[in-house]
Coordinates of C-alpha atoms and ligand atoms in Angstrom, one line a residue:
M1 CA -3.5 24.4 -5.1
Q2 CA -6.6 22.4 -6.3
D3 CA -9.7 23.7 -4.5
A4 CA -11.8 20.4 -4.1
T5 CA -14.3 20.6 -1.5
P6 CA -14.1 17.4 0.4
Q7 CA -17.5 15.8 0.8
D8 CA -18.8 13.2 3.1
G9 CA -17.2 9.7 1.9
E10 CA -19.5 7.0 1.6
H11 CA -18.8 5.7 4.6
G12 CA -19.9 8.8 6.6
Q13 CA -18.4 11.8 8.5
A14 CA -15.5 13.5 7.0
L15 CA -12.1 13.1 8.8
S16 CA -10.5 15.9 10.7
V17 CA -6.7 15.5 9.9
Q18 CA -3.5 17.4 11.2
V19 CA -0.6 16.6 9.0
W20 CA 2.7 18.2 9.9
R21 CA 4.3 20.5 7.6
S22 CA 7.9 21.8 7.8
E23 CA 8.5 25.0 6.4
T24 CA 5.8 26.6 9.0
G25 CA 7.2 23.9 11.7
A26 CA 3.3 23.2 13.0
F27 CA 0.3 20.9 12.2
Q28 CA -1.7 21.7 9.3
S29 CA -5.7 20.8 9.1
F30 CA -7.3 19.0 6.7
T31 CA -10.7 17.8 6.5
V32 CA -11.1 14.8 4.6
P33 CA -14.1 12.5 2.9
H34 CA -13.9 9.2 5.2
Q35 CA -14.2 5.8 2.6
P36 CA -14.5 2.4 3.3
S37 CA -11.4 0.6 3.3
Q38 CA -9.3 3.6 3.5
T39 CA -6.1 3.7 5.0
V40 CA -3.9 6.2 6.0
L41 CA -1.3 6.5 3.2
D42 CA -4.9 7.4 1.2
V43 CA -5.6 10.0 3.5
V44 CA -2.2 11.7 2.7
T45 CA -2.6 11.0 -0.8
W46 CA -6.0 13.0 -1.0
I47 CA -4.8 15.6 0.5
Q48 CA -1.8 15.8 -1.7
R49 CA -3.8 15.5 -5.0
N50 CA -7.0 17.4 -3.8
Q51 CA -5.9 19.9 -1.0
D52 CA -2.0 20.8 -1.5
P53 CA 0.1 19.1 -4.1
T54 CA 3.4 20.6 -2.3
L55 CA 2.7 17.8 0.6
T56 CA 5.7 15.9 0.6
Y57 CA 5.8 12.3 1.6
R58 CA 7.2 8.8 0.4
F59 CA 5.8 5.2 -0.6
A60 CA 6.3 2.9 -3.5
C61 CA 4.4 -0.5 -3.2
R62 CA 1.4 0.1 -1.5
V63 CA 0.8 -3.2 -0.4
G64 CA 3.4 -3.9 2.9
M65 CA 6.6 -4.6 0.5
C66 CA 8.7 -1.9 0.3
G67 CA 8.7 -0.1 3.7
S68 CA 8.8 3.6 2.5
C69 CA 5.3 5.0 4.1
A70 CA 6.6 4.7 7.5
M71 CA 4.5 7.8 9.4
T72 CA 3.7 8.5 12.9
V73 CA 0.3 8.1 13.1
N74 CA -1.8 9.4 16.3
G75 CA 1.6 9.3 18.1
A76 CA 2.8 5.9 16.9
P77 CA 4.8 4.8 14.0
R78 CA 3.2 2.7 11.4
W79 CA 3.3 1.5 8.0
T80 CA 0.8 4.0 6.2
C81 CA -0.6 1.7 3.5
R82 CA -1.3 -1.0 5.6
T83 CA -3.0 1.3 8.3
H84 CA -6.3 1.2 8.1
V85 CA -8.3 4.8 9.2
G86 CA -11.3 2.9 10.9
R87 CA -8.5 0.9 13.5
V88 CA -6.6 3.8 14.4
A89 CA -9.2 7.0 14.4
A90 CA -12.6 5.3 15.4
D91 CA -13.4 8.6 16.7
G92 CA -12.5 10.5 13.0
N93 CA -9.6 12.4 14.4
L94 CA -6.2 12.1 12.5
R95 CA -2.9 13.3 13.3
I96 CA 0.0 12.7 10.9
G97 CA 3.7 13.4 11.3
P98 CA 7.4 12.2 10.2
L99 CA 9.1 8.8 11.8
R100 CA 10.9 10.0 15.3
N101 CA 14.6 9.7 15.6
M102 CA 15.1 10.9 12.0
A103 CA 16.0 14.1 10.5
V104 CA 12.8 15.7 8.4
I105 CA 13.6 16.1 4.6
R106 CA 10.4 17.9 4.1
D107 CA 6.6 17.2 5.7
L108 CA 6.4 13.5 6.0
A109 CA 9.5 12.4 4.4
V110 CA 12.7 11.9 6.7
D111 CA 16.3 11.0 5.9
M112 CA 17.0 7.3 6.6
A113 CA 20.8 7.8 5.9
D114 CA 21.9 7.5 9.1
F115 CA 19.6 4.2 9.5
F116 CA 21.3 2.5 6.9
D117 CA 24.9 4.1 7.7
K118 CA 24.6 2.0 11.0
W119 CA 23.5 -1.2 9.1
V120 CA 26.9 -1.1 7.4
R121 CA 28.7 -0.4 11.0
A122 CA 26.7 -3.5 12.3
G123 CA 28.2 -5.7 9.5
A124 CA 24.9 -6.0 8.5
V125 CA 26.4 -6.9 5.2
F126 CA 26.4 -10.6 4.1
E127 CA 30.0 -11.8 3.7
P128 CA 30.9 -14.9 1.6
S129 CA 33.0 -17.2 2.5
E130 CA 33.3 -18.8 -0.8
T131 CA 33.5 -17.7 -4.4
R132 CA 31.0 -18.1 -7.5
E133 CA 33.0 -21.0 -8.6
D134 CA 32.5 -23.4 -5.7
P135 CA 29.5 -25.5 -5.5
M136 CA 26.1 -24.1 -4.0
A137 CA 26.1 -24.7 -0.2
A138 CA 23.0 -26.5 0.7
I139 CA 20.9 -25.2 3.7
Q140 CA 18.7 -27.7 5.4
P141 CA 15.4 -25.5 6.3
D142 CA 15.0 -27.6 9.2
Q143 CA 18.6 -26.4 10.5
P144 CA 18.8 -24.9 13.7
A145 CA 20.8 -21.7 12.8
R146 CA 18.8 -21.3 9.4
R147 CA 15.5 -21.5 11.8
T148 CA 16.7 -18.9 13.9
A149 CA 18.1 -16.5 10.9
D150 CA 14.6 -17.3 9.7
D151 CA 12.8 -15.8 12.6
A152 CA 14.2 -12.2 12.1
I153 CA 14.8 -12.5 7.9
E154 CA 11.6 -10.4 7.1
C155 CA 12.5 -7.2 7.8
I156 CA 11.6 -4.4 5.0
N157 CA 13.4 -1.6 6.0
C158 CA 10.5 0.7 7.3
G159 CA 12.5 2.2 10.4
I160 CA 9.7 2.1 12.5
C161 CA 11.8 0.0 14.9
Y162 CA 14.2 2.9 14.8
A163 CA 11.5 5.1 15.5
A164 CA 9.5 3.2 18.6
C165 CA 13.7 2.9 19.8
D166 CA 13.9 5.3 23.2
Q167 CA 17.6 4.0 23.3
V168 CA 18.3 5.7 19.5
A169 CA 16.5 8.5 21.3
A170 CA 18.4 8.9 23.9
D171 CA 21.8 7.8 22.4
G172 CA 22.0 8.6 18.5
D173 CA 25.1 6.6 18.2
Y174 CA 23.1 3.5 19.3
L175 CA 22.9 1.1 15.9
G176 CA 19.3 0.6 16.8
P177 CA 17.0 -2.5 16.7
A178 CA 16.7 -3.1 12.7
A179 CA 20.7 -3.0 11.8
L180 CA 21.3 -5.5 15.1
N181 CA 18.4 -7.7 14.0
R182 CA 20.1 -7.9 10.5
A183 CA 23.1 -8.9 11.9
W184 CA 21.8 -11.2 14.0
T185 CA 20.0 -12.9 11.0
L186 CA 23.9 -13.0 9.6
V187 CA 25.4 -14.4 12.3
N188 CA 23.4 -17.1 12.0
D189 CA 24.0 -17.5 8.2
T190 CA 26.3 -20.5 8.0
R191 CA 27.2 -19.4 4.9
D192 CA 29.0 -15.9 5.6
G193 CA 32.6 -15.6 6.5
G194 CA 32.6 -12.0 8.2
Q195 CA 32.2 -13.6 11.8
S196 CA 34.5 -12.2 14.0
E197 CA 34.5 -8.3 12.4
R198 CA 30.5 -8.5 12.9
L199 CA 30.8 -9.3 16.2
S200 CA 33.0 -7.1 17.1
A201 CA 31.2 -4.6 15.6
V202 CA 27.9 -5.2 17.5
T203 CA 29.4 -5.8 20.9
G204 CA 31.3 -2.3 20.7
P205 CA 30.3 1.1 20.8
G206 CA 26.7 1.6 20.1
G207 CA 26.2 -1.8 20.2
C208 CA 24.0 -4.6 21.1
Q209 CA 24.5 -4.0 24.9
G210 CA 22.8 -0.6 24.5
C211 CA 19.3 -2.1 24.4
H212 CA 17.5 -2.3 27.7
S213 CA 14.8 -4.7 26.2
M214 CA 11.8 -2.8 26.5
A215 CA 10.6 -4.0 23.2
N216 CA 8.8 -1.0 21.9
C217 CA 10.7 -2.0 18.5
A218 CA 8.3 -5.8 18.7
R219 CA 5.6 -4.0 19.6
F220 CA 5.4 -1.6 16.8
C221 CA 7.3 -4.1 14.0
P222 CA 4.8 -4.1 11.4
N223 CA 5.8 -7.9 10.5
E224 CA 5.7 -8.9 14.1
L225 CA 9.4 -9.6 14.1
S226 CA 11.0 -9.1 17.6
P227 CA 14.1 -7.5 17.0
T228 CA 14.8 -7.7 21.0
A229 CA 15.0 -11.0 21.1
S230 CA 17.5 -10.8 18.0
I231 CA 19.6 -8.2 19.9
A232 CA 19.4 -11.1 23.4
G233 CA 20.8 -13.4 20.8
L234 CA 23.9 -10.9 20.1
K235 CA 24.6 -10.1 23.7
R236 CA 24.7 -14.2 24.3
A237 CA 27.0 -14.5 21.1
G238 CA 29.6 -11.9 22.4
I239 CA 29.4 -13.2 25.9
R240 CA 30.5 -17.0 24.3
A241 CA 32.9 -15.3 22.4
A242 CA 34.7 -13.3 24.8
F243 CA 34.9 -16.6 27.1
R244 CA 36.4 -18.6 24.0
R245 CA 38.9 -15.3 23.4
R246 CA 40.2 -16.0 27.6
K247 CA 41.0 -19.9 27.1
Ligands
FES1 FE1 5.2 0.0 0.3 FE2 3.7 1.0 2.5 S1 3.9 2.0 0.4 S2 5.2 -0.8 2.4

């Protein structure tokens, strides 16, 4: 273990940081230099490089594209590479833990297997209705279905909405906001051929009816998407399909 002495950064006082350690099942305290424009991911990286190389966490792009760096920061799920310390810890105190609603692999890294399995269960996978030999489908940018899909398309699979969702916490079978949001984009994809199976999946057990519209997903989504609105769309689509079946 390296022994670095925390210096006050150019930005002033050192930060008091608590980080979840899975080995002890408790938060461990660190003192970290405060730097200008410092992100929470910078803080975690500084600790790993200067205080404890065994600290485990996950990141890749550092620019808000890959979605792998999400953690719980001072009680809220956040993408740490785009979260500046000054915005969440004005008093210089940070408490960093793993995302809620997922099993912890080690320290700040969570197991996302259930999260992605639920995408498959929700039919959140494109099912082509044509072959590669067919002419390319022409989808106009102002087509209403495309605009609806576009509103929900910029999900980066970070798991923040899933961690924020109280319904996921209460019901481990619930598919969750990310999978349902993705399913909604495909319900509105006119090229997709798997609509009836998808609608059965998202309106069945663990599906969209479990959402209580508390909107924590929309509140914390770093890309400002609204899975709540997407899930409401699925509920409407499910009701329309049920009426069609009765005719
Ligand atoms: Fe890729 Fe943060 S490291 S989104």
